[in-house]
Every structure is written in structure tokens, then in C-alpha cells.
Short mmCIF file of C-alpha atoms in Angstrom, two decimals:
data_model
loop_
_atom_site.label_atom_id
_atom_site.label_comp_id
_atom_site.label_asym_id
_atom_site.label_seq_id
_atom_site.Cartn_x
_atom_site.Cartn_y
_atom_site.Cartn_z
CA MET A 258 -7.35 18.04 -1.09
CA ILE A 259 -3.71 18.83 -1.78
CA PRO A 260 -2.98 21.08 -4.84
CA ARG A 261 -1.50 18.05 -6.71
CA TYR A 262 -4.96 16.57 -7.18
CA SER A 263 -6.97 19.77 -7.39
CA ARG A 264 -8.10 21.58 -10.54
CA PRO A 265 -8.53 25.34 -10.50
CA ALA A 266 -12.27 25.63 -11.23
CA MET A 267 -13.23 23.13 -8.58
CA SER A 268 -10.75 24.52 -6.12
CA ALA A 269 -12.30 27.97 -6.57
CA ILE A 270 -15.76 26.69 -5.63
CA TRP A 271 -14.46 25.37 -2.31
CA SER A 272 -12.28 28.38 -1.54
CA ASP A 273 -12.84 30.62 1.48
CA GLU A 274 -13.53 33.51 -0.94
CA THR A 275 -16.39 31.65 -2.61
CA LYS A 276 -17.78 30.47 0.69
CA LEU A 277 -17.90 33.96 2.11
CA ARG A 278 -19.43 35.35 -1.11
CA LEU A 279 -22.18 32.72 -0.95
CA TRP A 280 -22.83 33.42 2.70
CA LEU A 281 -23.34 37.05 1.73
CA ASP A 282 -25.62 36.01 -1.15
CA VAL A 283 -27.82 34.08 1.35
CA GLU A 284 -27.89 36.99 3.79
CA LEU A 285 -28.94 39.45 1.08
CA ALA A 286 -31.55 37.05 -0.27
CA ALA A 287 -33.03 36.79 3.24
CA LEU A 288 -33.18 40.60 3.43
CA GLU A 289 -35.13 40.56 0.17
CA GLY A 290 -37.56 38.26 1.88
CA TRP A 291 -37.88 40.53 4.87
CA ALA A 292 -38.53 43.44 2.54
CA GLU A 293 -41.21 41.37 0.79
CA VAL A 294 -43.12 40.83 4.09
CA GLY A 295 -42.67 44.44 5.11
CA VAL A 296 -40.38 44.02 8.13
CA VAL A 297 -37.35 45.75 6.59
CA SER A 298 -37.76 48.69 4.24
CA ARG A 299 -36.76 48.24 0.61
CA GLU A 300 -34.58 51.37 0.94
CA THR A 301 -32.65 49.77 3.78
CA VAL A 302 -32.24 46.53 1.82
CA ALA A 303 -31.00 48.57 -1.20
CA SER A 304 -28.57 50.40 1.00
CA ILE A 305 -27.20 47.23 2.54
CA ARG A 306 -26.93 45.54 -0.87
CA GLY A 307 -25.02 48.54 -2.19
CA ARG A 308 -22.54 48.63 0.66
CA ALA A 309 -22.11 44.97 1.71
CA THR A 310 -19.10 43.21 0.32
CA PRO A 311 -17.71 39.80 1.15
CA PRO A 312 -15.11 40.19 3.86
CA THR A 313 -11.65 38.78 3.42
CA ALA A 314 -10.88 35.38 4.92
CA GLY A 315 -8.19 37.08 6.96
CA ARG A 316 -10.56 39.59 8.52
CA VAL A 317 -13.03 36.83 9.41
CA ALA A 318 -10.24 34.77 10.92
CA GLU A 319 -9.09 37.76 12.93
CA ILE A 320 -12.56 38.27 14.47
CA GLU A 321 -13.13 34.51 14.90
CA ALA A 322 -10.06 34.36 17.09
CA ARG A 323 -12.13 36.33 19.52
CA THR A 324 -15.66 35.02 18.92
CA HIS A 325 -14.74 31.31 18.25
CA HIS A 326 -17.67 31.29 15.81
CA ASP A 327 -17.07 31.67 12.10
CA VAL A 328 -20.55 32.86 11.09
CA ALA A 329 -20.69 35.35 13.88
CA ALA A 330 -17.27 36.63 12.80
CA PHE A 331 -18.50 36.88 9.22
CA VAL A 332 -21.60 38.86 10.27
CA ASP A 333 -19.48 41.23 12.35
CA ALA A 334 -17.05 41.71 9.49
CA VAL A 335 -19.79 42.62 6.99
CA ALA A 336 -21.65 44.80 9.49
CA GLU A 337 -18.56 46.88 10.00
CA GLY A 338 -19.24 48.66 6.75
CA LEU A 339 -23.01 49.01 7.00
CA GLY A 340 -23.38 51.63 9.69
CA GLU A 341 -26.73 51.79 11.39
CA ASP A 342 -28.29 49.50 8.76
CA GLY A 343 -26.04 46.73 9.98
CA ARG A 344 -28.59 45.98 12.71
CA TRP A 345 -30.76 44.26 10.06
CA PHE A 346 -27.99 42.14 8.72
CA HIS A 347 -28.47 38.42 9.72
CA TYR A 348 -31.91 39.44 11.12
CA GLY A 349 -34.02 36.46 12.21
CA LEU A 350 -31.45 33.96 11.08
CA THR A 351 -29.48 31.27 12.80
CA SER A 352 -25.99 30.26 11.62
CA SER A 353 -27.09 27.06 9.89
CA ASP A 354 -29.59 28.98 7.85
CA VAL A 355 -26.68 30.65 6.18
CA LEU A 356 -24.28 27.68 6.28
CA ASP A 357 -26.60 25.04 4.90
CA THR A 358 -28.18 27.15 2.24
CA ALA A 359 -24.80 28.35 1.01
CA LEU A 360 -23.52 24.84 1.09
CA SER A 361 -26.30 23.75 -1.23
CA LEU A 362 -25.15 26.46 -3.64
CA GLN A 363 -21.56 25.21 -3.45
CA ILE A 364 -22.58 21.63 -4.06
CA ARG A 365 -24.73 22.70 -6.99
CA ALA A 366 -21.82 24.51 -8.61
CA ALA A 367 -19.40 21.64 -7.88
CA GLY A 368 -21.91 19.14 -9.17
CA ALA A 369 -22.22 20.97 -12.47
CA LEU A 370 -18.45 20.56 -13.00
CA VAL A 371 -18.71 16.85 -12.14
CA LEU A 372 -21.48 16.38 -14.73
CA GLU A 373 -19.33 18.17 -17.33
CA GLY A 374 -16.47 15.83 -16.44
CA ILE A 375 -18.67 12.73 -16.79
CA ASP A 376 -19.82 13.99 -20.18
CA ARG A 377 -16.26 14.41 -21.41
CA ALA A 378 -15.28 11.00 -20.15
CA PHE A 379 -18.39 9.42 -21.67
CA GLU A 380 -17.73 10.96 -25.08
CA ALA A 381 -14.13 9.73 -24.98
CA VAL A 382 -15.18 6.17 -24.08
CA VAL A 383 -17.85 6.06 -26.75
CA ALA A 384 -15.45 7.28 -29.44
CA ARG A 385 -12.86 4.59 -28.58
CA ALA A 386 -15.59 1.93 -28.29
CA GLU A 387 -16.76 2.68 -31.83
CA GLU A 388 -13.19 2.66 -33.03
CA HIS A 389 -12.54 -0.79 -31.56
CA ARG A 390 -15.95 -2.29 -31.98
CA ASP A 391 -14.52 -5.19 -34.01
CA THR A 392 -11.06 -5.42 -32.36
CA VAL A 393 -11.16 -8.99 -31.08
CA THR A 394 -9.55 -9.69 -27.69
CA ILE A 395 -9.78 -12.43 -25.13
CA GLY A 396 -12.29 -12.06 -22.36
CA ARG A 397 -11.02 -13.09 -18.95
CA THR A 398 -12.72 -14.43 -15.84
CA HIS A 399 -10.78 -14.99 -12.62
CA GLY A 400 -7.86 -13.50 -14.62
CA VAL A 401 -7.93 -16.60 -16.87
CA HIS A 402 -8.77 -16.73 -20.58
CA ALA A 403 -12.49 -17.32 -21.04
CA GLU A 404 -14.02 -16.52 -24.48
CA PRO A 405 -13.34 -13.86 -27.09
CA THR A 406 -14.96 -10.45 -26.91
CA THR A 407 -14.05 -7.17 -28.54
CA PHE A 408 -12.26 -4.31 -26.96
CA GLY A 409 -14.99 -2.02 -28.17
CA LEU A 410 -17.62 -4.11 -26.42
CA LYS A 411 -15.63 -3.81 -23.20
CA LEU A 412 -15.57 -0.05 -23.54
CA ALA A 413 -19.29 0.10 -24.43
CA GLY A 414 -19.97 -1.46 -21.05
CA TRP A 415 -17.94 1.36 -19.48
CA ALA A 416 -20.03 3.94 -21.32
CA PHE A 417 -23.26 2.47 -19.98
CA ALA A 418 -21.75 2.58 -16.45
CA LEU A 419 -20.89 6.24 -16.85
CA GLU A 420 -24.43 6.94 -17.98
CA ARG A 421 -25.76 5.28 -14.83
CA ASP A 422 -23.25 7.28 -12.74
CA ARG A 423 -24.39 10.51 -14.33
CA ALA A 424 -28.01 9.76 -13.55
CA ARG A 425 -27.14 9.00 -9.93
CA VAL A 426 -25.10 12.17 -9.49
CA ALA A 427 -27.82 14.27 -11.14
CA ARG A 428 -30.50 12.74 -8.87
CA ALA A 429 -28.41 13.39 -5.80
CA LEU A 430 -27.80 16.98 -6.81
CA ASP A 431 -31.47 17.48 -7.32
CA GLY A 432 -31.98 16.31 -3.74
CA ILE A 433 -29.68 18.94 -2.36
CA ARG A 434 -31.19 21.80 -4.43
CA VAL A 435 -32.82 23.10 -1.20
CA GLY A 436 -32.29 25.88 1.29
CA LYS A 437 -33.63 26.56 4.76
CA LEU A 438 -34.20 29.77 6.71
CA SER A 439 -36.40 28.25 9.40
CA GLY A 440 -34.47 29.30 12.47
CA ALA A 441 -32.99 27.59 15.49
CA VAL A 442 -34.97 24.38 15.53
CA GLY A 443 -36.94 24.69 12.27
CA THR A 444 -40.10 26.33 13.67
CA TYR A 445 -39.75 29.79 12.04
CA SER A 446 -40.06 31.29 15.53
CA ALA A 447 -37.85 34.26 14.55
CA ALA A 448 -38.36 34.01 10.84
CA ASP A 449 -41.21 33.73 8.38
CA PRO A 450 -41.87 30.95 5.86
CA GLU A 451 -42.43 33.61 3.24
CA VAL A 452 -38.98 34.99 3.84
CA GLU A 453 -37.56 31.53 3.28
CA ARG A 454 -39.62 31.13 0.05
CA VAL A 455 -38.47 34.51 -1.34
CA ALA A 456 -34.81 33.92 -0.42
CA CYS A 457 -34.68 30.47 -1.87
CA GLU A 458 -36.38 31.65 -5.08
CA ARG A 459 -33.74 34.36 -5.44
CA LEU A 460 -31.04 31.79 -5.01
CA GLY A 461 -32.50 29.21 -7.42
CA LEU A 462 -33.31 26.76 -4.62
CA GLU A 463 -36.46 25.16 -3.19
CA PRO A 464 -37.40 25.62 0.48
CA ALA A 465 -36.83 22.39 2.31
CA PRO A 466 -40.27 20.98 3.24
CA SER A 467 -39.03 20.47 6.80
CA SER A 468 -35.84 21.17 8.62
CA THR A 469 -34.51 21.28 12.12
CA GLN A 470 -31.74 23.71 12.77
CA ILE A 471 -30.11 22.14 9.75
CA LEU A 472 -30.97 20.38 6.55
CA GLN A 473 -31.11 16.71 7.23
CA ARG A 474 -27.83 15.05 6.24
CA ASP A 475 -29.23 12.17 4.22
CA ARG A 476 -29.22 14.62 1.34
CA HIS A 477 -25.49 15.20 1.68
CA ALA A 478 -24.84 11.52 2.23
CA GLU A 479 -26.65 10.75 -1.05
CA VAL A 480 -24.33 13.18 -2.89
CA LEU A 481 -21.24 11.67 -1.36
CA SER A 482 -22.50 8.15 -2.08
CA ALA A 483 -23.18 9.03 -5.72
CA LEU A 484 -19.65 10.41 -5.96
CA ALA A 485 -18.28 7.25 -4.34
CA LEU A 486 -20.09 5.09 -6.90
CA LEU A 487 -18.74 7.23 -9.73
CA ALA A 488 -15.25 6.89 -8.26
CA ALA A 489 -15.74 3.10 -8.01
CA SER A 490 -16.61 2.96 -11.71
CA LEU A 491 -13.49 5.01 -12.64
CA GLU A 492 -11.47 2.70 -10.40
CA ARG A 493 -12.88 -0.36 -12.16
CA PHE A 494 -11.91 1.05 -15.55
CA ALA A 495 -8.45 2.09 -14.38
CA LEU A 496 -7.81 -1.25 -12.77
CA GLU A 497 -8.65 -2.99 -16.05
CA LEU A 498 -6.19 -0.71 -17.87
CA ARG A 499 -3.52 -1.54 -15.31
CA HIS A 500 -3.99 -5.24 -15.88
CA LEU A 501 -3.93 -4.89 -19.61
CA ALA A 502 -0.79 -2.78 -19.45
CA ARG A 503 1.22 -5.46 -17.61
CA THR A 504 4.32 -6.60 -19.49
CA GLU A 505 2.92 -10.13 -19.82
CA VAL A 506 -0.25 -8.76 -21.38
CA ARG A 507 0.71 -5.39 -22.97
CA GLU A 508 -2.52 -4.86 -24.81
CA VAL A 509 -2.79 -1.18 -23.90
CA GLU A 510 -0.47 1.57 -22.74
CA GLU A 511 -1.06 4.89 -21.13
CA PRO A 512 0.01 7.93 -23.13
CA PHE A 513 3.75 8.54 -22.55
CA GLY A 514 5.03 12.01 -23.33
CA SER A 515 8.36 13.07 -24.71
CA GLY A 516 10.80 13.52 -21.85
CA GLN A 517 8.60 11.58 -19.44
CA LYS A 518 10.32 9.26 -16.95
CA GLY A 519 8.73 6.05 -15.79
CA SER A 520 11.26 5.31 -13.05
CA SER A 521 14.06 7.24 -11.37
CA ALA A 522 16.19 4.09 -11.43
CA MET A 523 15.11 2.05 -14.53
CA PRO A 524 15.05 3.97 -17.78
CA HIS A 525 12.99 1.30 -19.56
CA LYS A 526 9.88 1.66 -17.34
CA ARG A 527 6.50 2.95 -18.72
CA ASN A 528 4.23 2.55 -15.76
CA PRO A 529 0.40 2.97 -15.61
CA ILE A 530 0.75 5.80 -13.06
CA VAL A 531 -2.37 7.68 -13.95
CA SER A 532 -4.54 4.62 -13.70
CA GLU A 533 -2.94 3.81 -10.32
CA ARG A 534 -3.58 7.36 -9.21
CA ILE A 535 -7.28 7.02 -10.09
CA CYS A 536 -7.47 3.81 -8.09
CA GLY A 537 -5.86 5.42 -5.09
CA LEU A 538 -8.09 8.48 -5.05
CA ALA A 539 -11.16 6.24 -5.30
CA ARG A 540 -10.37 5.15 -1.79
CA VAL A 541 -10.45 8.71 -0.61
CA VAL A 542 -13.87 9.26 -2.16
CA ARG A 543 -15.29 6.05 -0.69
CA ALA A 544 -14.03 7.13 2.72
CA SER A 545 -15.86 10.47 2.24
CA ALA A 546 -19.09 8.61 1.59
CA VAL A 547 -18.72 6.67 4.84
CA VAL A 548 -18.32 9.96 6.71
CA GLY A 549 -21.43 11.27 4.94
CA LEU A 550 -23.42 8.28 6.27
CA GLU A 551 -22.03 8.78 9.74
CA ASN A 552 -23.20 12.41 9.62
CA VAL A 553 -26.87 11.44 9.16
CA ALA A 554 -27.47 10.60 12.82
CA LEU A 555 -27.18 13.71 14.98
CA TRP A 556 -28.49 14.61 18.45
CA HIS A 557 -32.08 15.86 18.53
CA GLU A 558 -32.62 18.90 16.31
CA ARG A 559 -28.90 19.33 15.67
CA ASP A 560 -25.40 19.08 16.97
CA ILE A 561 -22.26 20.03 15.07
CA SER A 562 -20.44 16.68 14.95
CA HIS A 563 -21.20 16.67 11.20
CA SER A 564 -19.71 20.15 10.60
CA SER A 565 -16.02 19.54 11.09
CA ALA A 566 -16.15 16.33 9.04
CA GLU A 567 -18.06 17.97 6.14
CA ARG A 568 -15.54 20.76 5.88
CA VAL A 569 -13.07 18.06 4.88
CA VAL A 570 -15.03 15.33 2.98
CA LEU A 571 -17.32 17.49 0.81
CA PRO A 572 -14.54 19.52 -0.80
CA ASP A 573 -12.23 16.52 -0.92
CA GLY A 574 -14.86 14.30 -2.46
CA PHE A 575 -15.63 16.71 -5.24
CA LEU A 576 -12.05 17.74 -5.86
CA ALA A 577 -10.90 14.12 -6.11
CA VAL A 578 -13.71 13.05 -8.45
CA ASP A 579 -13.17 16.15 -10.64
CA TYR A 580 -9.50 15.28 -10.95
CA MET A 581 -10.20 11.59 -11.56
CA LEU A 582 -12.64 12.36 -14.36
CA ASP A 583 -10.19 14.68 -16.04
CA ARG A 584 -7.39 12.13 -15.92
CA PHE A 585 -9.59 9.26 -17.04
CA ALA A 586 -10.85 11.25 -20.04
CA TRP A 587 -7.22 12.06 -20.86
CA LEU A 588 -6.35 8.38 -20.62
CA MET A 589 -9.11 7.27 -22.94
CA GLU A 590 -8.40 10.02 -25.51
CA GLY A 591 -4.79 9.04 -25.78
CA LEU A 592 -4.81 5.36 -24.87
CA VAL A 593 -2.46 3.24 -26.98
CA VAL A 594 -4.34 0.11 -28.06
CA ARG A 595 -2.28 -2.80 -29.40
CA ALA A 596 -4.70 -4.82 -31.49
CA GLY A 597 -1.94 -7.14 -32.76
CA ARG A 598 -0.94 -7.99 -29.19
CA MET A 599 -4.55 -8.70 -28.38
CA ARG A 600 -4.65 -11.24 -31.20
CA GLU A 601 -1.38 -12.80 -30.00
CA ASN A 602 -2.80 -13.23 -26.48
CA LEU A 603 -6.04 -14.58 -27.90
CA ASP A 604 -4.11 -17.35 -29.58
CA ALA A 605 -1.77 -17.99 -26.64
CA SER A 606 -4.13 -20.30 -24.87
CA HIS A 607 -4.25 -22.86 -27.72
CA ARG A 608 -7.72 -21.66 -28.87
CA LEU A 609 -9.28 -23.34 -25.85
CA TYR A 610 -11.94 -20.61 -25.90
CA PHE A 611 -13.88 -22.83 -28.34
CA SER A 612 -14.63 -25.38 -25.59
CA GLN A 613 -18.21 -24.16 -24.88
CA ARG A 614 -19.11 -24.09 -28.56
CA LEU A 615 -17.91 -27.69 -28.89
CA LEU A 616 -19.77 -28.71 -25.74
CA LEU A 617 -23.03 -27.26 -27.06
CA ALA A 618 -22.55 -28.87 -30.47
CA LEU A 619 -22.16 -32.30 -28.89
CA VAL A 620 -25.28 -31.72 -26.74
CA GLU A 621 -27.20 -30.79 -29.85
CA ALA A 622 -25.88 -33.98 -31.51
CA GLY A 623 -27.51 -36.08 -28.73
CA LEU A 624 -24.85 -36.60 -26.08
CA GLY A 625 -25.79 -36.12 -22.45
CA ARG A 626 -24.38 -32.86 -21.10
CA ASP A 627 -22.11 -34.47 -18.56
CA GLU A 628 -20.77 -36.97 -21.09
CA ALA A 629 -20.18 -34.14 -23.56
CA TYR A 630 -18.53 -32.02 -20.88
CA ARG A 631 -16.14 -34.80 -19.88
CA LEU A 632 -15.21 -35.50 -23.51
CA VAL A 633 -14.42 -31.85 -24.25
CA GLN A 634 -12.65 -31.38 -20.94
CA ARG A 635 -10.35 -34.31 -21.63
CA HIS A 636 -9.07 -32.71 -24.85
CA ALA A 637 -8.93 -29.26 -23.22
CA MET A 638 -6.76 -30.50 -20.34
CA ARG A 639 -4.40 -32.25 -22.79
CA ALA A 640 -4.13 -29.04 -24.80
CA TRP A 641 -3.24 -27.13 -21.65
CA ASP A 642 -0.73 -29.71 -20.41
CA GLU A 643 0.97 -30.49 -23.70
CA GLY A 644 0.69 -27.07 -25.39
CA LEU A 645 -1.38 -28.45 -28.30
CA ASP A 646 -3.83 -26.56 -30.43
CA PHE A 647 -7.28 -27.41 -29.14
CA PRO A 648 -9.15 -27.43 -32.50
CA GLU A 649 -6.47 -29.55 -34.16
CA LEU A 650 -6.49 -31.98 -31.26
CA VAL A 651 -10.25 -32.36 -31.43
CA ARG A 652 -10.22 -32.95 -35.19
CA THR A 653 -8.10 -36.07 -34.66
CA ASP A 654 -10.79 -37.60 -32.45
CA ALA A 655 -13.18 -39.47 -34.71
CA GLU A 656 -15.70 -39.80 -31.78
CA VAL A 657 -16.04 -35.99 -31.79
CA ALA A 658 -15.41 -35.20 -35.43
CA GLY A 659 -18.19 -37.50 -36.55
CA ARG A 660 -20.80 -35.84 -34.30
CA ALA A 661 -20.38 -32.14 -35.01
CA ASP A 662 -19.63 -29.66 -37.79
CA LEU A 663 -16.22 -28.63 -36.53
CA ASP A 664 -15.81 -25.81 -39.09
CA ALA A 665 -18.91 -24.19 -37.67
CA VAL A 666 -17.81 -24.91 -34.07
CA PHE A 667 -14.39 -23.32 -34.59
CA ASP A 668 -15.67 -20.07 -36.08
CA LEU A 669 -14.20 -17.08 -34.37
CA GLY A 670 -16.85 -14.80 -35.90
CA ALA A 671 -19.53 -16.49 -33.81
CA TYR A 672 -18.27 -14.56 -30.76
CA THR A 673 -18.74 -11.15 -32.36
CA ARG A 674 -21.87 -11.58 -34.49
CA HIS A 675 -24.13 -9.88 -31.86
CA VAL A 676 -21.82 -7.04 -30.97
CA ASP A 677 -23.96 -4.64 -32.99
CA VAL A 678 -26.90 -5.30 -30.64
CA VAL A 679 -25.04 -3.70 -27.72
CA PHE A 680 -23.78 -0.80 -29.89
CA GLU A 681 -27.28 -0.14 -31.17
CA ARG A 682 -28.39 0.13 -27.51
CA LEU A 683 -25.50 2.47 -26.90
CA ARG A 684 -26.50 4.68 -29.84
CA MET A 685 -30.01 4.91 -28.50
CA LEU A 686 -28.83 6.69 -25.37
CA PRO A 687 -30.16 10.22 -25.66
CA ARG A 688 -26.75 11.91 -25.32
CA VAL A 689 -25.15 9.66 -27.98
CA ARG A 690 -28.09 10.19 -30.33
CA GLN A 691 -27.94 13.93 -29.91
CA GLN A 692 -24.21 14.01 -30.56
CA ARG A 693 -24.61 11.94 -33.72
CA GLU A 694 -27.41 14.18 -34.94
CA HIS A 695 -25.23 17.22 -34.36
CA VAL A 696 -22.34 15.70 -36.28
CA HIS A 697 -24.50 14.86 -39.24
CA ALA A 698 -26.46 18.12 -39.23
#
């Protein structure tokens, strides 16, 4: 991912420096395992641990230019400073033992940042939802006015989506909390299951119940798929903000800083650029998920067709999602909400949103549904075509007025009387409840 869309903490996790440090952590954990089973003396392990340091990326690259193998270059670089003890470094391991176990550690660290980002976004959405719980706005289907809702109710739906996304990401991360030190084809022919157990325990991982030369890639595909679904949710939210920010709608605006320029040519522009950026990056994350799925099917016990692709899509997927979450939380925290404009737009369609309530009232009064529908539709189409107020037009029709309590039918409050049901469900989410208890403590 280019620096423009990369945040420092996530970038550090996917840096060469971190990768090489984690490779060394795995190697040292394996040595602890060998000491546990009595193959390598504890004195030797202590000596190696005291002298081994992560090599620089430059030194590894220099050796790799000769070996054409990055792990072999890493092993040689570390062993340079170990003297005779270096013969035990990487003992009984194959490259993927180191690569895949260290990758699980990287994903775990990156996933923790993503969960933190979801939590911040969730809290921002919940706060704005509560603020606008009763802010009436028009609901739209097919881009056309449907019936009233509240802006807070819209945001509450986003909060529930983020909660589902968090559960998916956490579940996927739990599936990758494994390591493997089972050797060339997963048979422990040059290793020992106890070495794997000890090493994984030291690293905070579980031994994979089975592996080939690699960890099976459905685990990584699940992580990338969970990130893609999270990105899709953020894209959905951002797309809605983009629609609501259009000049003809203008119900919300992105924060616009002093000195900011919306266009190099048109000084009046205030464009939803952050929302558009989120939508664009969602495409990158989705593409990463497709690559993750393609990586599941490999030849026999392993080939390396997955490796080159993973070096791109795993860092990029995490970096993009981390950036998207930060920008979305920023958007929600500073979003300009124009409640007055929402009311103007609500009334712009001649209050035709009452059509279903009138339909139901006529059915309750004894009319057949199709007859009632045609009657209401006739007035609705006239209101559209002639720009007339729908309730006033209906009140002039004695055939309708005599059958229904029109004051009750044309009650705007009827659309919001059950909003609290959804908000009570939102408050029952464990993280919302804990936050409220903390505030009131």
C-alpha cells in the first residue's frame, strides 16, 4: 500500500524489520522446544538467544542476491554472529515453519489494530445515532422517496453492521492463531511435535492440528474475506454519505477544514472526497479477498504460488482497512448534519409518504385491497403530476374522507413511534452497555 493510505502503526507491523524480528522469535522459540526435548543444551540456547539479533533487511537482501531464497539468507545472516553455535540455528525446520508461524503473529498484531479501529468507528456511530434518534428524514428506496425514518435509526443500523463485522474479524483472527513446525510435508520427520507445542506456547499460538509444508490457506482466506466484508460495510456507509451530500440533497457534509480546497478550478466546491476514498479502497480489499480464495488450492503438500500474492494482499488488505476505519471514524465524529434540510426534503414530495397509511386505513374500513390501492394511487399520481399536497388533495375527496380518520392517517409521529425499540436493542449490545455503565459509574 502506498504511504498515502498507510498509517504508521499498521505499516510498522508489515515492515521488513518486524518480519525479520518475528522470524527470529520463531527460530528462538523452536530452540526452546529443542532444549525441552533434550536435543540442544539449554546453555547453547541461552548463548544463541543472547547473541542473535534480527539482521538488517539490507544484509538479508545482499545474501539473497546469491541464494535466491529469503529465509536461507535470513538464517545465514543471523548465523554469522553465532559462531559454532550457529549450527543449531534453524535446526529441524523448513522455511514455511518460520514463514507461516511468523505470519500468524503479524496477522494477530494487525488484527488487533483493526479491532481497535472498529471499536472507535462503532463508538462514533452510536454517539451520532443517539444524537439524531428523533431527527426525521425521508427514507429512500430505488433513490426515490419512500417513507419517513430518522437519521439516528439509519445510523443505528450501521452500528449493528459494525458489530457483526467485528465478530467476523475476531472469529477469523482466532482461526489464524496457529503455528506449525511440522517440517517439509507436515510429518515431523526432522522435528518433534513437542518442539512445535513448546514453540507455539512461547509465541502465544496453538499448534495447527494438521499441516502440510504450510498452514492451509483457508485460514488466510477467511481473514481476507472478513476484511472484505468490513470494507464493504464501510463502503455502504460512505456511499450513503456521498448521496446525502449531493447538492440536490445536501442533508450532510463532510468536515471541511480552514484552508481546505475542494477543487483546483472551482472555489465553491466542497466534495465528499473522504467518502469517495473509502469507496475506492473497498475495491482493493475485495480484490485481496479474491486472491485469498485463489490461494487455497495449491499443488499437493505445497507450492509457492500463494507466497508472492500474499506478500501483496495481506499487508495491503490490512493497511487499507486500517486507513478506512480511521477516516470513517473521523467522518462520523465531525459529520455536519443538516436537520432543517432533511425536513425540507421530507416535505418536497408533497407528503406522498402517507400513501401506505391511507391504503391500510381504507382496507380496515372495508374496501378490497386492490380497490383501495387504485383509489390512493389516483390521488398520489395527481399530487405528483400537478405538484399538489397529497393530504389536502385526499381531504377533498368525500369518498375517502368519509371512510377513514384522516387526522390519524396523516400523523407523522406514527413513523417514529417504534424507534426506541431499535435503540433499546442497540443499548443491549455488550459493548454499548459496558460503555454506558462506565460513563455513569
